[in-house]
Short mmCIF file of C-alpha atoms and ligand atoms in Angstrom, two decimals:
data_model
loop_
_atom_site.label_atom_id
_atom_site.label_comp_id
_atom_site.label_asym_id
_atom_site.label_seq_id
_atom_site.Cartn_x
_atom_site.Cartn_y
_atom_site.Cartn_z
CA MET A 790 2.22 9.50 -21.36
CA ASN A 791 5.90 10.31 -20.97
CA GLY A 792 8.92 9.59 -23.16
CA HIS A 793 8.86 9.41 -26.92
CA VAL A 794 5.95 7.26 -27.89
CA PRO A 795 4.46 7.15 -31.33
CA ALA A 796 0.91 8.35 -31.90
CA VAL A 797 -0.39 4.89 -32.36
CA VAL A 798 0.70 3.89 -28.84
CA GLN A 799 -0.58 7.17 -27.33
CA GLY A 800 -3.79 6.58 -29.16
CA ILE A 801 -4.13 2.99 -27.75
CA TYR A 802 -3.62 4.32 -24.20
CA ASP A 803 -6.19 7.07 -24.56
CA GLU A 804 -8.74 4.57 -25.86
CA VAL A 805 -8.01 2.25 -22.87
CA VAL A 806 -8.50 5.17 -20.50
CA GLN A 807 -11.79 6.19 -22.25
CA ARG A 808 -13.14 2.66 -22.20
CA ASN A 809 -12.21 1.81 -18.68
CA ARG A 810 -12.97 4.98 -16.79
CA GLY A 811 -11.79 5.32 -13.18
CA GLU A 812 -9.73 2.12 -13.22
CA THR A 813 -6.48 3.97 -12.40
CA GLU A 814 -4.34 0.95 -11.51
CA PHE A 815 -5.37 -0.74 -14.76
CA HIS A 816 -4.46 2.48 -16.74
CA GLN A 817 -1.12 2.50 -14.89
CA ALA A 818 -0.33 -1.04 -15.73
CA VAL A 819 -1.31 -0.79 -19.41
CA ARG A 820 0.63 2.50 -19.75
CA GLU A 821 3.82 0.92 -18.33
CA VAL A 822 3.61 -1.78 -20.92
CA LEU A 823 2.76 0.40 -23.78
CA GLU A 824 5.75 2.82 -23.16
CA SER A 825 7.95 -0.21 -23.85
CA LEU A 826 6.17 -1.32 -27.04
CA ALA A 827 7.01 1.39 -29.59
CA VAL A 828 10.23 -0.38 -30.54
CA VAL A 829 8.23 -3.53 -31.09
CA LEU A 830 5.63 -1.94 -33.36
CA ASP A 831 8.43 -0.39 -35.38
CA ARG A 832 9.66 -3.91 -36.27
CA HIS A 833 6.20 -5.64 -36.54
CA SER A 834 3.67 -3.67 -38.71
CA GLU A 835 1.32 -6.64 -38.67
CA TYR A 836 0.52 -6.05 -34.90
CA THR A 837 -0.44 -2.47 -35.84
CA GLU A 838 -2.55 -3.69 -38.84
CA MET A 839 -4.26 -6.47 -36.74
CA LYS A 840 -4.73 -4.23 -33.63
CA THR A 841 -2.99 -6.86 -31.71
CA VAL A 842 -2.15 -4.56 -28.84
CA GLN A 843 -5.71 -3.16 -28.56
CA ARG A 844 -7.02 -6.83 -28.51
CA ILE A 845 -4.63 -7.72 -25.76
CA CYS A 846 -5.78 -4.65 -23.64
CA GLU A 847 -9.37 -5.94 -23.77
CA PRO A 848 -10.07 -8.84 -21.57
CA GLU A 849 -11.62 -11.84 -23.19
CA ARG A 850 -14.17 -12.19 -20.54
CA GLN A 851 -15.02 -10.38 -17.24
CA ILE A 852 -17.20 -12.00 -14.54
CA ILE A 853 -18.74 -10.05 -11.66
CA PHE A 854 -21.01 -11.72 -9.12
CA ARG A 855 -22.75 -11.50 -5.79
CA VAL A 856 -21.36 -13.43 -2.85
CA PRO A 857 -23.74 -13.61 0.15
CA TRP A 858 -22.68 -15.32 3.23
CA GLN A 859 -23.56 -15.28 6.97
CA ASP A 860 -21.16 -14.48 9.83
CA ASP A 861 -20.87 -16.39 13.19
CA ARG A 862 -23.51 -14.24 14.68
CA GLY A 863 -25.98 -14.86 11.96
CA GLU A 864 -25.54 -11.52 10.28
CA VAL A 865 -25.82 -11.55 6.46
CA HIS A 866 -23.04 -10.02 4.38
CA ILE A 867 -22.90 -9.27 0.60
CA ASN A 868 -19.56 -9.15 -1.06
CA ARG A 869 -18.63 -8.88 -4.80
CA GLY A 870 -16.73 -11.47 -6.56
CA PHE A 871 -14.63 -10.99 -9.77
CA ARG A 872 -12.77 -13.18 -12.28
CA VAL A 873 -11.14 -11.39 -15.26
CA GLU A 874 -10.27 -14.02 -17.89
CA PHE A 875 -7.85 -11.69 -19.67
CA ASN A 876 -5.90 -13.68 -22.30
CA SER A 877 -5.89 -17.42 -23.22
CA ALA A 878 -3.36 -17.19 -26.11
CA LEU A 879 -0.68 -19.22 -24.33
CA GLY A 880 -2.89 -21.56 -22.26
CA PRO A 881 -5.79 -21.67 -19.73
CA TYR A 882 -6.37 -18.51 -17.86
CA LYS A 883 -4.05 -18.52 -14.85
CA GLY A 884 -3.80 -16.17 -11.98
CA GLY A 885 -4.54 -15.78 -8.27
CA LEU A 886 -7.53 -14.75 -6.22
CA ARG A 887 -7.22 -11.76 -3.97
CA PHE A 888 -9.52 -11.21 -0.93
CA HIS A 889 -8.99 -7.74 0.31
CA PRO A 890 -11.39 -4.73 0.95
CA SER A 891 -9.53 -2.74 -1.75
CA VAL A 892 -10.49 -5.16 -4.45
CA ASN A 893 -12.53 -3.70 -7.31
CA LEU A 894 -12.67 -4.31 -11.11
CA GLY A 895 -9.83 -1.89 -11.83
CA ILE A 896 -7.55 -3.69 -9.50
CA VAL A 897 -8.42 -7.13 -10.75
CA LYS A 898 -7.91 -5.93 -14.33
CA PHE A 899 -4.46 -4.45 -13.59
CA LEU A 900 -3.39 -7.72 -11.92
CA GLY A 901 -4.88 -9.80 -14.86
CA PHE A 902 -3.13 -7.63 -17.37
CA GLU A 903 0.24 -8.04 -15.69
CA GLN A 904 -0.36 -11.64 -15.31
CA ILE A 905 -0.48 -12.18 -19.14
CA PHE A 906 3.00 -11.13 -19.61
CA LYS A 907 4.43 -12.62 -16.38
CA ASN A 908 3.03 -15.90 -17.26
CA ALA A 909 4.49 -15.66 -20.77
CA LEU A 910 7.93 -14.94 -19.24
CA THR A 911 7.72 -18.20 -17.32
CA GLY A 912 7.75 -20.03 -20.67
CA MET A 913 5.02 -22.20 -19.33
CA PRO A 914 1.69 -22.90 -21.23
CA ILE A 915 -0.49 -20.57 -19.18
CA GLY A 916 -2.72 -17.67 -20.09
CA GLY A 917 -3.46 -14.71 -17.83
CA GLY A 918 -6.37 -14.09 -15.48
CA LYS A 919 -7.04 -12.72 -11.95
CA GLY A 920 -9.95 -12.74 -9.56
CA GLY A 921 -10.97 -11.99 -5.97
CA SER A 922 -13.37 -10.30 -3.76
CA ASP A 923 -13.76 -7.23 -1.51
CA PHE A 924 -14.23 -9.64 1.35
CA ASP A 925 -11.93 -8.86 4.25
CA PRO A 926 -10.65 -12.09 5.96
CA LYS A 927 -8.98 -10.12 8.70
CA GLY A 928 -10.39 -10.94 12.05
CA ARG A 929 -12.78 -13.60 10.63
CA SER A 930 -13.15 -17.10 12.07
CA ASP A 931 -12.19 -20.21 10.08
CA ALA A 932 -15.88 -21.02 9.90
CA GLU A 933 -16.68 -17.55 8.38
CA VAL A 934 -13.80 -17.75 5.88
CA MET A 935 -15.06 -21.31 4.93
CA ARG A 936 -18.65 -20.12 4.41
CA PHE A 937 -17.45 -17.17 2.30
CA CYS A 938 -15.21 -19.49 0.14
CA GLN A 939 -17.96 -21.94 -0.40
CA SER A 940 -20.42 -19.15 -1.50
CA PHE A 941 -17.73 -17.64 -3.76
CA MET A 942 -17.00 -21.00 -5.44
CA THR A 943 -20.78 -21.80 -5.84
CA GLU A 944 -20.79 -19.07 -8.41
CA LEU A 945 -17.22 -19.30 -9.70
CA TYR A 946 -17.05 -23.14 -10.39
CA ARG A 947 -19.00 -22.93 -13.66
CA HIS A 948 -16.18 -20.69 -15.21
CA LEU A 949 -13.35 -22.98 -14.16
CA GLY A 950 -11.66 -26.14 -15.29
CA GLU A 951 -8.09 -27.45 -15.69
CA TYR A 952 -8.27 -26.44 -19.49
CA THR A 953 -10.17 -23.34 -18.92
CA ASP A 954 -9.30 -21.30 -15.93
CA VAL A 955 -7.00 -22.21 -13.02
CA PRO A 956 -7.06 -19.85 -9.97
CA ALA A 957 -4.59 -19.80 -7.08
CA GLY A 958 -3.85 -17.65 -4.14
CA ASP A 959 -2.84 -13.96 -3.80
CA ILE A 960 -3.25 -11.45 -1.01
CA GLY A 961 -5.76 -12.94 1.63
CA VAL A 962 -5.91 -16.29 -0.13
CA GLY A 963 -3.53 -18.95 1.13
CA ALA A 964 -3.65 -22.71 1.76
CA ARG A 965 -6.59 -22.53 4.05
CA GLU A 966 -8.77 -20.72 1.52
CA ILE A 967 -7.65 -22.85 -1.43
CA GLY A 968 -8.64 -25.88 0.65
CA TYR A 969 -12.14 -24.58 1.20
CA LEU A 970 -12.52 -23.50 -2.48
CA PHE A 971 -11.28 -26.90 -3.68
CA GLY A 972 -13.61 -28.80 -1.35
CA GLN A 973 -16.60 -26.73 -2.72
CA TYR A 974 -15.62 -27.21 -6.36
CA LYS A 975 -15.26 -31.01 -5.77
CA ARG A 976 -18.65 -31.21 -4.04
CA ILE A 977 -20.46 -29.27 -6.75
CA THR A 978 -18.79 -30.99 -9.70
CA ASN A 979 -18.42 -34.45 -8.20
CA ARG A 980 -14.97 -34.42 -9.87
CA TYR A 981 -11.50 -34.65 -8.18
CA GLU A 982 -9.99 -32.30 -10.64
CA SER A 983 -6.63 -31.55 -9.11
CA GLY A 984 -5.46 -29.23 -11.85
CA VAL A 985 -8.39 -26.66 -11.35
CA LEU A 986 -6.60 -24.77 -8.52
CA THR A 987 -2.99 -24.48 -7.53
CA GLY A 988 -1.50 -23.75 -4.12
CA LYS A 989 -3.25 -26.92 -2.77
CA GLY A 990 -1.98 -28.66 0.34
CA LEU A 991 0.77 -31.04 -0.05
CA GLY A 992 -1.25 -34.06 1.09
CA TRP A 993 -3.89 -33.55 -1.63
CA GLY A 994 -2.30 -32.47 -4.87
CA GLY A 995 -0.21 -29.53 -3.91
CA ALA A 996 3.32 -29.10 -5.00
CA GLN A 997 6.57 -28.72 -3.08
CA VAL A 998 7.99 -25.13 -2.97
CA ARG A 999 4.67 -23.54 -4.15
CA THR A 1000 4.34 -21.71 -0.74
CA GLU A 1001 7.99 -20.57 -0.88
CA ALA A 1002 8.11 -19.93 -4.72
CA THR A 1003 7.26 -16.23 -5.19
CA GLY A 1004 9.65 -15.13 -2.20
CA TYR A 1005 12.38 -17.55 -3.21
CA GLY A 1006 11.95 -16.60 -6.80
CA ALA A 1007 12.37 -12.83 -6.16
CA ALA A 1008 15.57 -13.60 -4.27
CA PHE A 1009 17.00 -15.71 -7.10
CA PHE A 1010 16.08 -12.92 -9.59
CA ALA A 1011 17.87 -10.36 -7.45
CA ASP A 1012 20.87 -12.69 -7.17
CA ALA A 1013 20.90 -13.01 -10.98
CA MET A 1014 20.81 -9.15 -11.31
CA MET A 1015 23.72 -8.87 -8.90
CA LYS A 1016 25.71 -11.64 -10.77
CA VAL A 1017 25.81 -9.67 -14.16
CA ARG A 1018 27.29 -6.84 -12.22
CA GLY A 1019 29.85 -9.06 -10.62
CA GLU A 1020 28.18 -8.74 -7.20
CA SER A 1021 26.31 -10.98 -4.81
CA PHE A 1022 24.12 -10.96 -1.64
CA ASP A 1023 27.15 -11.53 0.52
CA GLY A 1024 26.91 -9.24 3.58
CA ARG A 1025 24.24 -7.05 1.94
CA ARG A 1026 21.45 -5.24 3.88
CA VAL A 1027 18.06 -6.03 2.54
CA THR A 1028 14.62 -4.63 3.41
CA VAL A 1029 11.57 -6.52 2.52
CA SER A 1030 8.18 -4.74 2.96
CA GLY A 1031 5.16 -6.90 3.85
CA SER A 1032 5.14 -9.96 6.01
CA GLY A 1033 2.96 -12.35 4.13
CA ASN A 1034 3.92 -15.25 2.03
CA VAL A 1035 6.12 -13.43 -0.43
CA ALA A 1036 8.01 -11.40 2.19
CA VAL A 1037 8.63 -14.35 4.51
CA TYR A 1038 10.11 -16.61 1.93
CA ALA A 1039 12.03 -13.79 0.19
CA ILE A 1040 13.74 -13.21 3.63
CA GLU A 1041 14.38 -16.90 3.98
CA LYS A 1042 16.14 -17.14 0.59
CA VAL A 1043 18.00 -13.86 1.08
CA HIS A 1044 19.60 -15.28 4.25
CA GLN A 1045 20.43 -18.54 2.40
CA LEU A 1046 22.16 -16.63 -0.28
CA GLY A 1047 24.25 -14.66 2.30
CA GLY A 1048 22.30 -11.41 2.66
CA ARG A 1049 20.83 -9.94 5.91
CA ALA A 1050 17.10 -8.99 5.79
CA VAL A 1051 16.88 -6.21 8.51
CA ALA A 1052 13.27 -5.01 8.20
CA CYS A 1053 9.85 -6.10 7.34
CA SER A 1054 6.37 -4.69 7.78
CA ASP A 1055 2.54 -4.84 7.72
CA SER A 1056 -0.19 -2.33 7.46
CA THR A 1057 0.41 -1.18 11.04
CA GLY A 1058 4.16 -0.42 10.76
CA TYR A 1059 7.47 -2.07 10.47
CA VAL A 1060 10.14 -3.71 12.45
CA VAL A 1061 13.84 -3.30 12.19
CA ASP A 1062 16.13 -6.09 13.51
CA GLU A 1063 19.88 -5.40 12.98
CA LYS A 1064 20.65 -9.06 13.68
CA GLY A 1065 18.53 -10.05 10.75
CA ILE A 1066 14.85 -11.04 10.83
CA ASP A 1067 14.34 -14.21 12.85
CA LEU A 1068 12.21 -16.19 10.63
CA GLU A 1069 10.88 -18.70 13.28
CA VAL A 1070 9.44 -15.76 15.18
CA LEU A 1071 8.13 -14.00 12.13
CA LYS A 1072 6.35 -17.19 10.87
CA GLN A 1073 4.91 -17.82 14.35
CA VAL A 1074 3.60 -14.22 14.53
CA LYS A 1075 2.22 -13.84 10.96
CA GLU A 1076 1.36 -17.47 9.83
CA VAL A 1077 0.42 -19.12 13.02
CA GLU A 1078 -1.13 -16.41 15.22
CA ARG A 1079 -2.11 -14.06 12.35
CA ALA A 1080 -1.10 -11.25 14.70
CA ARG A 1081 0.27 -7.74 13.97
CA ILE A 1082 4.02 -7.15 13.20
CA GLY A 1083 4.51 -5.37 16.53
CA ALA A 1084 4.25 -8.74 18.24
CA TYR A 1085 7.62 -9.61 16.62
CA ALA A 1086 9.34 -6.68 18.49
CA GLU A 1087 7.78 -7.69 21.73
CA ARG A 1088 9.61 -11.07 21.45
CA VAL A 1089 12.86 -10.23 19.83
CA PRO A 1090 15.07 -7.84 22.07
CA SER A 1091 17.34 -6.84 19.23
CA SER A 1092 14.54 -5.41 17.29
CA SER A 1093 12.32 -2.23 17.44
CA PHE A 1094 8.82 -1.56 16.08
CA VAL A 1095 8.07 1.63 14.26
CA GLU A 1096 4.33 2.33 14.17
CA GLY A 1097 3.08 3.76 10.94
CA GLY A 1098 6.00 5.36 9.04
CA SER A 1099 7.83 4.13 5.94
CA ILE A 1100 9.95 1.02 5.92
CA TRP A 1101 11.81 2.66 3.09
CA ASP A 1102 13.55 5.02 5.62
CA THR A 1103 15.60 1.98 6.69
CA PRO A 1104 18.96 2.18 4.86
CA CYS A 1105 19.67 -0.88 2.68
CA ASP A 1106 21.50 -2.22 -0.37
CA VAL A 1107 18.69 -4.04 -1.68
CA ALA A 1108 14.97 -3.38 -1.42
CA ILE A 1109 12.30 -5.98 -2.14
CA PRO A 1110 8.81 -4.35 -1.90
CA SER A 1111 6.58 -7.35 -1.26
CA ALA A 1112 3.39 -5.89 0.17
CA THR A 1113 1.02 -4.39 -2.33
CA GLN A 1114 0.65 -2.11 -5.30
CA ASN A 1115 1.93 1.49 -5.22
CA GLU A 1116 3.32 1.06 -1.77
CA LEU A 1117 6.73 2.69 -2.78
CA ASP A 1118 6.35 6.18 -4.14
CA GLY A 1119 8.65 8.76 -5.65
CA ASP A 1120 9.68 10.19 -2.20
CA ALA A 1121 10.43 6.76 -0.73
CA ALA A 1122 12.48 6.04 -3.81
CA SER A 1123 14.48 9.18 -3.40
CA VAL A 1124 15.11 8.28 0.23
CA LEU A 1125 16.25 4.76 -0.82
CA GLY A 1126 18.67 6.37 -3.25
CA ARG A 1127 20.06 8.84 -0.75
CA ASN A 1128 20.73 5.92 1.53
CA GLY A 1129 22.76 4.05 -0.96
CA CYS A 1130 20.26 1.53 -2.14
CA ARG A 1131 21.50 -0.27 -5.40
CA TYR A 1132 18.82 -2.78 -6.32
CA VAL A 1133 15.02 -2.59 -6.13
CA VAL A 1134 13.26 -5.94 -6.88
CA GLU A 1135 9.43 -6.08 -6.92
CA GLY A 1136 8.22 -9.10 -4.97
CA ALA A 1137 4.60 -7.74 -5.07
CA ASN A 1138 2.72 -6.70 -8.12
CA MET A 1139 3.49 -3.16 -9.11
CA PRO A 1140 4.53 -1.94 -5.80
CA ALA A 1141 6.69 0.86 -7.20
CA THR A 1142 4.72 3.90 -8.60
CA PRO A 1143 5.78 5.22 -12.00
CA GLU A 1144 7.53 8.10 -10.22
CA ALA A 1145 9.47 5.79 -8.05
CA VAL A 1146 10.58 3.80 -11.27
CA ARG A 1147 11.64 7.10 -12.78
CA VAL A 1148 13.63 7.97 -9.72
CA PHE A 1149 15.49 4.55 -9.87
CA ARG A 1150 16.21 5.04 -13.52
CA ASP A 1151 17.70 8.44 -13.02
CA ALA A 1152 19.67 7.34 -10.00
CA GLY A 1153 21.13 4.28 -11.75
CA ILE A 1154 19.46 1.96 -9.34
CA ALA A 1155 18.83 -1.46 -10.88
CA PHE A 1156 15.11 -2.13 -10.93
CA ALA A 1157 13.20 -5.35 -11.58
CA PRO A 1158 9.46 -5.26 -12.32
CA GLY A 1159 7.17 -7.68 -10.57
CA LYS A 1160 6.00 -9.35 -13.75
CA ALA A 1161 9.58 -10.75 -14.04
CA ALA A 1162 10.95 -10.84 -10.60
CA ASN A 1163 7.70 -12.29 -8.90
CA ALA A 1164 6.94 -14.90 -11.52
CA GLY A 1165 8.30 -17.68 -9.50
CA GLY A 1166 4.87 -18.23 -7.84
CA VAL A 1167 2.92 -18.67 -10.93
CA ALA A 1168 5.79 -20.63 -12.60
CA THR A 1169 5.57 -23.16 -9.62
CA SER A 1170 1.86 -23.17 -10.04
CA ALA A 1171 2.50 -24.32 -13.63
CA LEU A 1172 4.77 -26.94 -12.23
CA GLU A 1173 1.91 -28.00 -9.88
CA MET A 1174 -0.33 -28.40 -12.87
CA GLN A 1175 2.34 -30.51 -14.59
CA GLN A 1176 2.56 -32.80 -11.69
CA ASN A 1177 -1.20 -33.04 -11.30
CA ALA A 1178 -1.60 -33.95 -15.05
CA SER A 1179 0.98 -36.71 -14.78
CA ARG A 1180 -0.19 -37.85 -11.22
CA ASP A 1181 3.26 -37.21 -10.02
CA SER A 1182 4.93 -35.39 -7.19
CA TRP A 1183 8.34 -34.09 -7.08
CA THR A 1184 10.85 -33.60 -4.32
CA PHE A 1185 11.57 -30.27 -2.74
CA GLU A 1186 15.10 -30.33 -4.14
CA HIS A 1187 14.00 -30.97 -7.74
CA SER A 1188 11.17 -28.36 -7.53
CA GLU A 1189 13.56 -25.66 -6.15
CA ALA A 1190 16.08 -26.44 -8.75
CA ARG A 1191 13.41 -25.93 -11.43
CA LEU A 1192 12.31 -22.68 -9.89
CA GLU A 1193 15.75 -21.37 -9.82
CA GLU A 1194 16.46 -22.33 -13.38
CA ILE A 1195 13.24 -20.58 -14.47
CA MET A 1196 14.04 -17.36 -12.50
CA ARG A 1197 17.51 -17.18 -13.81
CA GLY A 1198 16.19 -17.85 -17.33
CA ILE A 1199 13.70 -15.08 -17.03
CA HIS A 1200 16.37 -12.65 -15.93
CA ALA A 1201 18.65 -13.66 -18.83
CA ARG A 1202 15.85 -13.21 -21.39
CA CYS A 1203 14.75 -9.77 -20.01
CA HIS A 1204 18.38 -8.68 -19.87
CA ALA A 1205 18.98 -9.85 -23.48
CA THR A 1206 15.87 -8.50 -24.79
CA ALA A 1207 16.64 -4.94 -23.23
CA GLU A 1208 19.90 -5.06 -25.05
CA GLU A 1209 18.40 -6.26 -28.32
CA TYR A 1210 15.92 -3.43 -28.28
CA GLY A 1211 18.44 -0.67 -27.58
CA SER A 1212 17.93 -0.19 -23.81
CA PRO A 1213 20.74 -2.17 -22.01
CA GLY A 1214 20.00 -2.79 -18.34
CA ASP A 1215 16.32 -1.73 -18.65
CA LEU A 1216 14.53 -4.69 -17.26
CA VAL A 1217 11.13 -3.03 -17.45
CA LEU A 1218 11.53 -2.74 -21.19
CA GLY A 1219 13.07 -6.25 -21.38
CA ALA A 1220 10.26 -7.97 -19.52
CA ASN A 1221 7.37 -6.02 -21.36
CA VAL A 1222 8.82 -6.69 -24.78
CA ALA A 1223 9.81 -10.38 -24.18
CA GLY A 1224 6.38 -11.16 -22.63
CA PHE A 1225 4.50 -9.13 -25.15
CA LEU A 1226 6.30 -10.88 -28.10
CA ASP A 1227 5.28 -14.36 -26.96
CA VAL A 1228 1.72 -13.42 -26.54
CA ALA A 1229 1.34 -11.37 -29.58
CA GLU A 1230 2.79 -14.13 -31.81
CA ALA A 1231 0.21 -16.61 -30.42
CA VAL A 1232 -2.69 -14.11 -30.69
CA HIS A 1233 -1.66 -13.49 -34.29
CA ALA A 1234 -1.35 -17.14 -35.08
CA HIS A 1235 -4.84 -17.82 -33.73
CA GLY A 1236 -6.58 -15.46 -36.06
CA LEU A 1237 -9.03 -12.57 -35.34
CA ILE A 1238 -10.79 -14.03 -32.28
N1 LIG B 1515 -1.05 -14.46 -7.32
C1 LIG B 1515 0.23 -14.99 -7.79
C2 LIG B 1515 0.77 -13.91 -8.79
O1 LIG B 1515 0.55 -12.80 -8.65
C3 LIG B 1515 0.26 -16.41 -8.29
C4 LIG B 1515 -0.82 -16.75 -9.31
C5 LIG B 1515 -0.84 -18.28 -9.52
O2 LIG B 1515 -0.12 -18.97 -8.95
O3 LIG B 1515 -1.67 -18.59 -10.32
O4 LIG B 1515 1.46 -14.24 -9.81
#
């Protein structure tokens, strides 16, 4: 570990590595939180005595299961399903499902661990969990995706419940998949339990703004960061990596707040459009046609497509990495800095590597970690649960106003906590400490369980 960390924190980290061998993303996520906690343990000896940190680093329950399914040609496939029920101190386990070939236990644990603190920061009554599968939905027909989701839920349903564990989407899991998963849950349990999944369709228990929430929330968070520096999105160049749900709606809100998003990407490359990304076209290409980002450049004359390469080579004032973990490394961070970037706001979960974060810190670039900046998605999921519980549905305007209030609140709390703990402006420390304190207090109150 880097920096000045007391032996107790170093010891906890070494133990986590020892007990969870090869799970590098999980180690990375734990280390980033532990590096912030020395100041907390100094003030709270009870957390050291009761091994509160060690207990939070150990998932309450980890479920791994086989998911067999048949493709359209009749070929049998075997995938692996995961659900890590990490921490229920603040509420039922809550967190998305990711369907992507890179999914393994270490990835799910890193995401679940982050989710604990993110969910705490929202101020809503939700614990932390995450799940998914190494299933690759790319190029699969609707019928294949449906059969996969039904098989996945046939095992997972026994672990879920509106008071137990409430999954939602993540990479590769959107409204279509949530629909199939909900249908199978309902069929098996014979219960119309709206609150068991979030991200549902608007006509059957879903909430306004849930689709837009993560991207909108990241843009609101960025706006709040600028405001404390007396700045705004007005006229700023923004690059947003990815072109999924988070990226699309981050771009939409950036435009509404007066910024200009000039680039976005997918795994094949990136497009630059100096006029500002045309959202109609982007949504048509990515959401309707599920096509490659290159198709955008074929349709929009003011844009160009760069195959492969790094979107971070594009000069910008604000970068919102919204694709996936570790997509922005130290070299990319240096390039961003040299090109005058002033703000980096994580729309995805842990997209910046530890080296990148160090570069931002040294260069005085304001940086917001995902567990704070992308909390808008899960916060709106909690609003969806709230609406389901009261059999109510709110307007778009009301829901968006709640989201904005929550995001500005999270920023204010991270900002204030960083100051209180002697690191003004350090939103990584602010988010980790504020999130940890909420969770630790509840864990402590519940006794040794
Ligand atoms: N997958 C999202 C996240 O990373 C949302 C989870 C949820 O809504 O439960 O926070």
